[in-house]
mmCIF file of C-alpha atoms and ligand atoms in Angstrom:
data_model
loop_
_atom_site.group_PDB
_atom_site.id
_atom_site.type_symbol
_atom_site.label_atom_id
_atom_site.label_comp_id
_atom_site.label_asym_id
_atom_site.label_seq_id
_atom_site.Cartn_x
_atom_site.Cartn_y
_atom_site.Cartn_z
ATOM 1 C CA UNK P 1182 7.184 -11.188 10.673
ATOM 2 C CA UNK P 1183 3.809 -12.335 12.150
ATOM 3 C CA UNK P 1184 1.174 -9.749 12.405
ATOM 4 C CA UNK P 1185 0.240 -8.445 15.730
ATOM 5 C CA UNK P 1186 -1.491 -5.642 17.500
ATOM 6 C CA UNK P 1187 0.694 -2.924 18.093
ATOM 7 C CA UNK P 1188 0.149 -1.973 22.155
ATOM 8 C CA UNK P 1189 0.864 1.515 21.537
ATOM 9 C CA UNK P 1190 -2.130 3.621 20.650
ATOM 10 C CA UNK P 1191 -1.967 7.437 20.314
ATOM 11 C CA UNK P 1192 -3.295 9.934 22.607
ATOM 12 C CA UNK P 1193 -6.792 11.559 20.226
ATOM 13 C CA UNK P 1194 -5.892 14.087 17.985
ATOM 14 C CA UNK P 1195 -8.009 15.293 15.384
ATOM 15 C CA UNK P 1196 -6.753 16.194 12.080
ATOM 16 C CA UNK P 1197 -8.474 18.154 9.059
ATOM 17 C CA UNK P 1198 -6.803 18.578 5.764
ATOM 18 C CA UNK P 1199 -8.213 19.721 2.622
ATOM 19 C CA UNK P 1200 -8.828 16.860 0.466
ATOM 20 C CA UNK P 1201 -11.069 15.835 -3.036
ATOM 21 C CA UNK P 1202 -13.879 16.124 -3.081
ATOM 22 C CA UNK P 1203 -14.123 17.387 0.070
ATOM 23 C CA UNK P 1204 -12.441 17.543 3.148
ATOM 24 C CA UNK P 1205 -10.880 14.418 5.201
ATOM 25 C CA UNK P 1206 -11.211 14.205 8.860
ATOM 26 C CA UNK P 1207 -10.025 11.729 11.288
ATOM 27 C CA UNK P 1208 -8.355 11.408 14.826
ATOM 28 C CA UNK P 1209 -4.795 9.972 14.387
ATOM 29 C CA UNK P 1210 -5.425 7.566 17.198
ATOM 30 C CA UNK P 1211 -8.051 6.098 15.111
ATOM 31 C CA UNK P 1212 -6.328 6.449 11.522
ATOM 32 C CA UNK P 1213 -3.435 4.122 10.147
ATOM 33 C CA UNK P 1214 -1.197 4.991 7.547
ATOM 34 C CA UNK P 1215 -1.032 2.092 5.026
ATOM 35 C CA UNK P 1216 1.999 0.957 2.788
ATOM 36 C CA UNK P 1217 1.073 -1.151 -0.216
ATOM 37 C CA UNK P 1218 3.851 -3.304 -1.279
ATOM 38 C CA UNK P 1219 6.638 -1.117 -1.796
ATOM 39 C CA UNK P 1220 8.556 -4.184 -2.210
ATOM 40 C CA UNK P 1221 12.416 -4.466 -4.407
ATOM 41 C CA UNK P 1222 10.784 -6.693 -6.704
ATOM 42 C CA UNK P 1223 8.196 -3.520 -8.240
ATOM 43 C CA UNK P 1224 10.102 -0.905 -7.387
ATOM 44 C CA UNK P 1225 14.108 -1.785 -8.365
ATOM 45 C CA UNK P 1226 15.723 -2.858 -11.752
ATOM 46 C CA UNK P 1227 15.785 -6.584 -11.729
ATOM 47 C CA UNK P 1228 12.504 -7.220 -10.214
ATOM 48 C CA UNK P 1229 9.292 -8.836 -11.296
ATOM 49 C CA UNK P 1230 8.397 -5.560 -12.323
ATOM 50 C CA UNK P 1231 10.981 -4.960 -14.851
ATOM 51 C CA UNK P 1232 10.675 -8.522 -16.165
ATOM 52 C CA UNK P 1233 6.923 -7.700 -17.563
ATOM 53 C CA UNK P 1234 8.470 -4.658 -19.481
ATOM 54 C CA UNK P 1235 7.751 -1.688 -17.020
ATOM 55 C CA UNK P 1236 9.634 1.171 -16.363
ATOM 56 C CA UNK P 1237 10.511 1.194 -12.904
ATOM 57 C CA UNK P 1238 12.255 4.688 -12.442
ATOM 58 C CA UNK P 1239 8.595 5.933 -12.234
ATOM 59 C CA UNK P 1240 7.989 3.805 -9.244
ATOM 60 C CA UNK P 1241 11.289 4.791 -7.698
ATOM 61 C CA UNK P 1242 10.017 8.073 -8.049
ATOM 62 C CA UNK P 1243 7.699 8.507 -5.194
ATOM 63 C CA UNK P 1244 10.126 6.738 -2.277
ATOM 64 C CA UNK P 1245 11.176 10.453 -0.796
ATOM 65 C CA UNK P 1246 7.564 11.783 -0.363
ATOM 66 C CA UNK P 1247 6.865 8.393 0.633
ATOM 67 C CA UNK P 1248 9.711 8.340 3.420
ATOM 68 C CA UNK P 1249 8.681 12.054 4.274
ATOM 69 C CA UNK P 1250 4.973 11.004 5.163
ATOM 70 C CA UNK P 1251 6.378 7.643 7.412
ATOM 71 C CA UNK P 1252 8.988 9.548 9.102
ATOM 72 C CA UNK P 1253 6.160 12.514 10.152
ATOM 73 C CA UNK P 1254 3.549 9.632 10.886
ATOM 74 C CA UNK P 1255 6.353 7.756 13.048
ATOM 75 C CA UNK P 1256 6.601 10.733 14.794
ATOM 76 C CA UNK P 1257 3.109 11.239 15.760
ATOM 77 C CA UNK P 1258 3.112 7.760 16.761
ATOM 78 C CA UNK P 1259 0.261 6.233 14.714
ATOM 79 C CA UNK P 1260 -0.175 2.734 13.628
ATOM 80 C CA UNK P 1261 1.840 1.799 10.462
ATOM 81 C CA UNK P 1262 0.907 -0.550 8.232
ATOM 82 C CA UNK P 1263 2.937 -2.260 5.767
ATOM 83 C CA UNK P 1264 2.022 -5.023 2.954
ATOM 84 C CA UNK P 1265 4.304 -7.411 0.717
ATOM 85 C CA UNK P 1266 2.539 -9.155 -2.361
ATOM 86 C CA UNK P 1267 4.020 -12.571 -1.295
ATOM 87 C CA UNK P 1268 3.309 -16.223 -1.775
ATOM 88 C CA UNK P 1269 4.104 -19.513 0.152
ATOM 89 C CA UNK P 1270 7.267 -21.206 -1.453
ATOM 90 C CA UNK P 1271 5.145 -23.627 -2.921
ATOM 91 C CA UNK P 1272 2.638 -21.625 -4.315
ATOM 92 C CA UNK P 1273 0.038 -23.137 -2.519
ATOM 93 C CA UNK P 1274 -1.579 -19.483 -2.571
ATOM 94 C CA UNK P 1275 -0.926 -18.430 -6.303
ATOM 95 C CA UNK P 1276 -3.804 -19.853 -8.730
ATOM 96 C CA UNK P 1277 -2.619 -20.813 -11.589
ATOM 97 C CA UNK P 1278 -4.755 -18.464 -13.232
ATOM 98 C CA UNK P 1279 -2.534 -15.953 -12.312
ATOM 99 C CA UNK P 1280 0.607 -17.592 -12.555
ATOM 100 C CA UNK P 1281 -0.244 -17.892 -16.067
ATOM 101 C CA UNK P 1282 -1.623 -14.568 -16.712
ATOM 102 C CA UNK P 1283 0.645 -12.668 -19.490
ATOM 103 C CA UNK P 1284 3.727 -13.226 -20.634
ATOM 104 C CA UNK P 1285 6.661 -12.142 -18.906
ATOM 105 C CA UNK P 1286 10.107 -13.982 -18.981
ATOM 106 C CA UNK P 1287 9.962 -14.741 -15.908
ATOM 107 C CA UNK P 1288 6.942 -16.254 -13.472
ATOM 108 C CA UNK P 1289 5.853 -15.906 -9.848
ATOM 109 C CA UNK P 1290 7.843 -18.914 -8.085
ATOM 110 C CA UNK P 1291 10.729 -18.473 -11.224
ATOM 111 C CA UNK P 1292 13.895 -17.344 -9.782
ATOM 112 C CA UNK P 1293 14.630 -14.171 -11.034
ATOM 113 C CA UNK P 1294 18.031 -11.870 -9.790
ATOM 114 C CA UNK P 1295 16.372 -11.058 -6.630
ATOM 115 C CA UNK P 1296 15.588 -14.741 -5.898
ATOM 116 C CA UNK P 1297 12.059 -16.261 -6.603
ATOM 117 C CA UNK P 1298 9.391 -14.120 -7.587
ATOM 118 C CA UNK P 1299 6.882 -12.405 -5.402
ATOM 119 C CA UNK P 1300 7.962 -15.490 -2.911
ATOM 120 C CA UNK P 1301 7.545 -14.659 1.128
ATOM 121 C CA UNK P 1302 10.998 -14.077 2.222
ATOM 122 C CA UNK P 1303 12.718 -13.938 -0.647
ATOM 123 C CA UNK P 1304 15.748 -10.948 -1.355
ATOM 124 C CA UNK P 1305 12.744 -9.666 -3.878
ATOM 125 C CA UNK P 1306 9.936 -9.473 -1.880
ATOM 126 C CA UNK P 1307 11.599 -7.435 0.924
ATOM 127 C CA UNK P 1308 10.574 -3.584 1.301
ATOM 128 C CA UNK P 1309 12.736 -1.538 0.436
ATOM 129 C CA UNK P 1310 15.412 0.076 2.239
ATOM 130 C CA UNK P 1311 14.255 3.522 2.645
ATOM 131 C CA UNK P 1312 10.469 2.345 3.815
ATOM 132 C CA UNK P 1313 11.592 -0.651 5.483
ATOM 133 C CA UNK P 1314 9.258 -1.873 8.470
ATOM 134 C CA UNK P 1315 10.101 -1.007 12.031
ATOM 135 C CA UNK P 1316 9.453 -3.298 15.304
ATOM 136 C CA UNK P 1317 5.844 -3.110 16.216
ATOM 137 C CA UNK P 1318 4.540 -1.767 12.836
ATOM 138 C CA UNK P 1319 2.443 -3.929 11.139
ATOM 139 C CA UNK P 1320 3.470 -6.508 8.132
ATOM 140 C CA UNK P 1321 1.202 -8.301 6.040
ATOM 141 C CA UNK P 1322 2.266 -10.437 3.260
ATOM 142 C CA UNK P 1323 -1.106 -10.983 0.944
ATOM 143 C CA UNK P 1324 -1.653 -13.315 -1.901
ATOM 144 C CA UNK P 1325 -4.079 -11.278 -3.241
ATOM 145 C CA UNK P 1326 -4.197 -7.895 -5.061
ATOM 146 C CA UNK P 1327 -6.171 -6.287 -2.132
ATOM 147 C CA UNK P 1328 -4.479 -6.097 1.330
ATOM 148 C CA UNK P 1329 -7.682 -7.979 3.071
ATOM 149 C CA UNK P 1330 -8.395 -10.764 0.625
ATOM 150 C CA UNK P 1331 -6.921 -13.572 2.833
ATOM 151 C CA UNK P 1332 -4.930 -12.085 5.190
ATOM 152 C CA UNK P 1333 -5.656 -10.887 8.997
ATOM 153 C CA UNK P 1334 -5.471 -6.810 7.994
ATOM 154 C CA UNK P 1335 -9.354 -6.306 8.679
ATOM 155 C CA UNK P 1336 -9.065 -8.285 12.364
ATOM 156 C CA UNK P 1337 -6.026 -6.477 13.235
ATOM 157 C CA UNK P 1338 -7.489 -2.675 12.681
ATOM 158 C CA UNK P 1339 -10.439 -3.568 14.919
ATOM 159 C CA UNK P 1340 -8.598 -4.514 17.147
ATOM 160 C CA UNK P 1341 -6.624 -1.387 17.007
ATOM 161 C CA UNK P 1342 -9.980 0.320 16.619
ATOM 162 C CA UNK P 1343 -8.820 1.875 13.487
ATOM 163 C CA UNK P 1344 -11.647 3.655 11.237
ATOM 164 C CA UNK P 1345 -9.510 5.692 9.090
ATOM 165 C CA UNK P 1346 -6.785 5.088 6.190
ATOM 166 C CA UNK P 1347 -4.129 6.905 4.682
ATOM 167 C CA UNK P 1348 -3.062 5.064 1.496
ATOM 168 C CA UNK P 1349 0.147 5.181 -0.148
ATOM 169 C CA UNK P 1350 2.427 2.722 -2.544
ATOM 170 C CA UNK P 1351 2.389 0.874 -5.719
ATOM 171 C CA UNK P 1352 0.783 0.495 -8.041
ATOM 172 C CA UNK P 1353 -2.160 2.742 -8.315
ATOM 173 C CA UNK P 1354 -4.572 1.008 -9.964
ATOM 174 C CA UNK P 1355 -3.951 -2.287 -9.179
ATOM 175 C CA UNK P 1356 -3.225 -3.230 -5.314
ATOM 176 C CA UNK P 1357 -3.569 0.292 -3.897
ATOM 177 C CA UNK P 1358 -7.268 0.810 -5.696
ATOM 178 C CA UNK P 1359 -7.929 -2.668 -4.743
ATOM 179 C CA UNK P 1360 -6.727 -2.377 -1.510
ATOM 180 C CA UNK P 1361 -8.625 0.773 -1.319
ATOM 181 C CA UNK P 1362 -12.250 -0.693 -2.239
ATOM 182 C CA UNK P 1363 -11.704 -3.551 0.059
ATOM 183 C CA UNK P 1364 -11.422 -0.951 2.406
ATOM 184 C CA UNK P 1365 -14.380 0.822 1.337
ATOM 185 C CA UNK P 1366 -16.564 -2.582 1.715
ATOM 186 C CA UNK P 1367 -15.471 -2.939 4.802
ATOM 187 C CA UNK P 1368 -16.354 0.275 6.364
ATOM 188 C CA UNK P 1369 -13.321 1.927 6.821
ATOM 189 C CA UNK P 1370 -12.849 6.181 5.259
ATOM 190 C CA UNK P 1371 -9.440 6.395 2.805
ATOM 191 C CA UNK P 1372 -7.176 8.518 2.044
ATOM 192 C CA UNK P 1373 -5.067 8.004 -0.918
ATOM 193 C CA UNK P 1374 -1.810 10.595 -0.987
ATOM 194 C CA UNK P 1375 -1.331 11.577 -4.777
ATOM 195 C CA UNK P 1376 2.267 12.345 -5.183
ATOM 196 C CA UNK P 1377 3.186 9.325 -2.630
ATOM 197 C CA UNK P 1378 1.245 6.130 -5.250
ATOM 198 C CA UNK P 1379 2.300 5.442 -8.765
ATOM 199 C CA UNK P 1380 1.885 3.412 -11.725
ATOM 200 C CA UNK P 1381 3.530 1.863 -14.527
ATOM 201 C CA UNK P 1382 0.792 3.239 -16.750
ATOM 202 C CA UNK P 1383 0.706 7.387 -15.886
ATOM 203 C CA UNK P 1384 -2.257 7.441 -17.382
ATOM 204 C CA UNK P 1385 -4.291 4.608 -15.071
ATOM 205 C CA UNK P 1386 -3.398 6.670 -12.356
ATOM 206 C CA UNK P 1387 -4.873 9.589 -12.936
ATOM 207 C CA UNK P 1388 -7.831 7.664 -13.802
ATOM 208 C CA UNK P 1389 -7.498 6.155 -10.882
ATOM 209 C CA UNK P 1390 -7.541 8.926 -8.737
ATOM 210 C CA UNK P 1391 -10.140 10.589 -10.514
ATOM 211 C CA UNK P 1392 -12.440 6.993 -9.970
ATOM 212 C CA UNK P 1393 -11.566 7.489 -6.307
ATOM 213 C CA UNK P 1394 -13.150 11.004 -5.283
ATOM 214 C CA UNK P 1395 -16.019 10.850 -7.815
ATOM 215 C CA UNK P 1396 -19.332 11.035 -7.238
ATOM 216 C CA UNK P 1397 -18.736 12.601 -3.572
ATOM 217 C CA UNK P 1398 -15.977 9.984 -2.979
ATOM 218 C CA UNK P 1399 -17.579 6.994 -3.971
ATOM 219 C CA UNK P 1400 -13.876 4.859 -2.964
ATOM 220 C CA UNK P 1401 -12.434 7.716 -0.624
ATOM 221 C CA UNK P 1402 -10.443 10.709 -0.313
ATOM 222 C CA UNK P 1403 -6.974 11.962 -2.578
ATOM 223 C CA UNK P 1404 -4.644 14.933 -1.288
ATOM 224 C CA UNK P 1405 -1.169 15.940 -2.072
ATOM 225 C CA UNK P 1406 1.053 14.104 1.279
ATOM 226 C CA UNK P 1407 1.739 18.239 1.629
ATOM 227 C CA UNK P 1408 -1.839 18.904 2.861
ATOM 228 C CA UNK P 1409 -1.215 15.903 5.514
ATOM 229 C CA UNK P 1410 2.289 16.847 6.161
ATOM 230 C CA UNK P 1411 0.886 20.419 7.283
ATOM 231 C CA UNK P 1412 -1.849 19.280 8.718
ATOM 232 C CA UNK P 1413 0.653 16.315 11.057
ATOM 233 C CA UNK P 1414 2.822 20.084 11.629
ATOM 234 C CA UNK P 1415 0.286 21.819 12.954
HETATM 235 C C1 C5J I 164 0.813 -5.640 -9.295
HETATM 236 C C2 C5J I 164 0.706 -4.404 -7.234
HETATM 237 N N1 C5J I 164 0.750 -4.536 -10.040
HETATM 238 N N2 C5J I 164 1.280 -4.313 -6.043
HETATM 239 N N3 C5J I 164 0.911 -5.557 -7.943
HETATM 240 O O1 C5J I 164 0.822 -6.724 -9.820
HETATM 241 O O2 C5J I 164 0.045 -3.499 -7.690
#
């Protein structure tokens, strides 16, 4: 799907939920809810996931808060975001230094049971069922571990004039956090939803979130998706 600008934007409406370390405030016609790669190929059994040894039932995990938050964001009618970590067929975007990287039994580009790995359009790569995109929501596919490294994310919000960001998806410490600081760099206030991110490694993410809010939310914001949930009901 090529990115575009969404025409609808929101009527303001301010929202305050409580939040570490402090509050988060923003105005939903302002704030996008982001959706990092909750694609098959991390998140089902068969995927490049399971092929590096991880335990993808922990993944799996989060998909109903994660539906709960996009079905009450749909509702408000706020701009959706969703990414895919996905390469050209020819790998014309994958360095081989991270091709290489590890050893897992199967490669990006390899084809694996859900077609080629971490490959743009591939049965893999799609998001999954549950979170899957709607017309006029946006799609990026990103080469990168962060969701603006090479892609037209960044250009797209301003043109939305988004400020805000409400995190969610997989995995927590590598393209959420990543995705997160890119954020940070680039001016925009996060929120990352605790029960509605996860990682292979339990332990990295509660570093992770811990990284986040320190030193008076150095990266950004983390709240249970309840706090937003009440705050979208109110
Ligand atoms: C990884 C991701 N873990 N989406 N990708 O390789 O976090």
């Amino acid at each position: 799907m090529t990115p575009s600008t969404p025409a609808h934007i929101p009527a303001s409406r301010p929202l305050t939920l409580a939040a570490q370390p402090f509050d988060f405030n923003c105005d939903l016609a302002s704030t996008a809810l982001v959706i990092i790669d909750m694609q098959r190929d991390f998140i089902e059994p068969g995927g490049f996931g399971e092929t590096l040894g991880n335990d993808v039932s922990l993944l799996s995990a989060i998909v109903p808060a994660c539906r709960a938050v996009l079905t009450a964001w749909r509702h408000a009618g706020s701009l959706v975001v969703h990414t895919r970590e996905a390469h050209h067929g020819d790998l014309s975007d994958c360095p081989p230094a991270k091709r290489n990287r590890g050893n897992p039994s199967l490669r990006i580009g390899d084809v694996g049971p859900m077609g080629r790995i971490l490959v743009a359009g591939e049965p893999g790569n799609q998001i999954i069922t549950e979170l899957a995109p709607r017309p006029g929501e946006i799609v990026i596919d990103k080469p990168g571990k962060g969701a603006f490294y090479a892609t037209p994310l960044h250009t797209l919000l301003g043109q939305a004039n988004i400020t805000h960001l409400v995190f969610m998806g997989v995995t927590t410490e590598v393209c959420v956090q990543t995705s997160m600081r890119e954020a940070n760099d680039r001016g925009y206030d996060s929120l990352l939803l605790t029960d509605c991110t996860e990682s292979y490694f339990p332990r990295f993410k509660a570093a992770t979130l811990e990284m986040t809010h320190a030193q008076g939310g150095i990266v950004g914001w983390t709240a249970p998706s309840a706090q937003l949930l009440a705050a979208l009901a109110r």
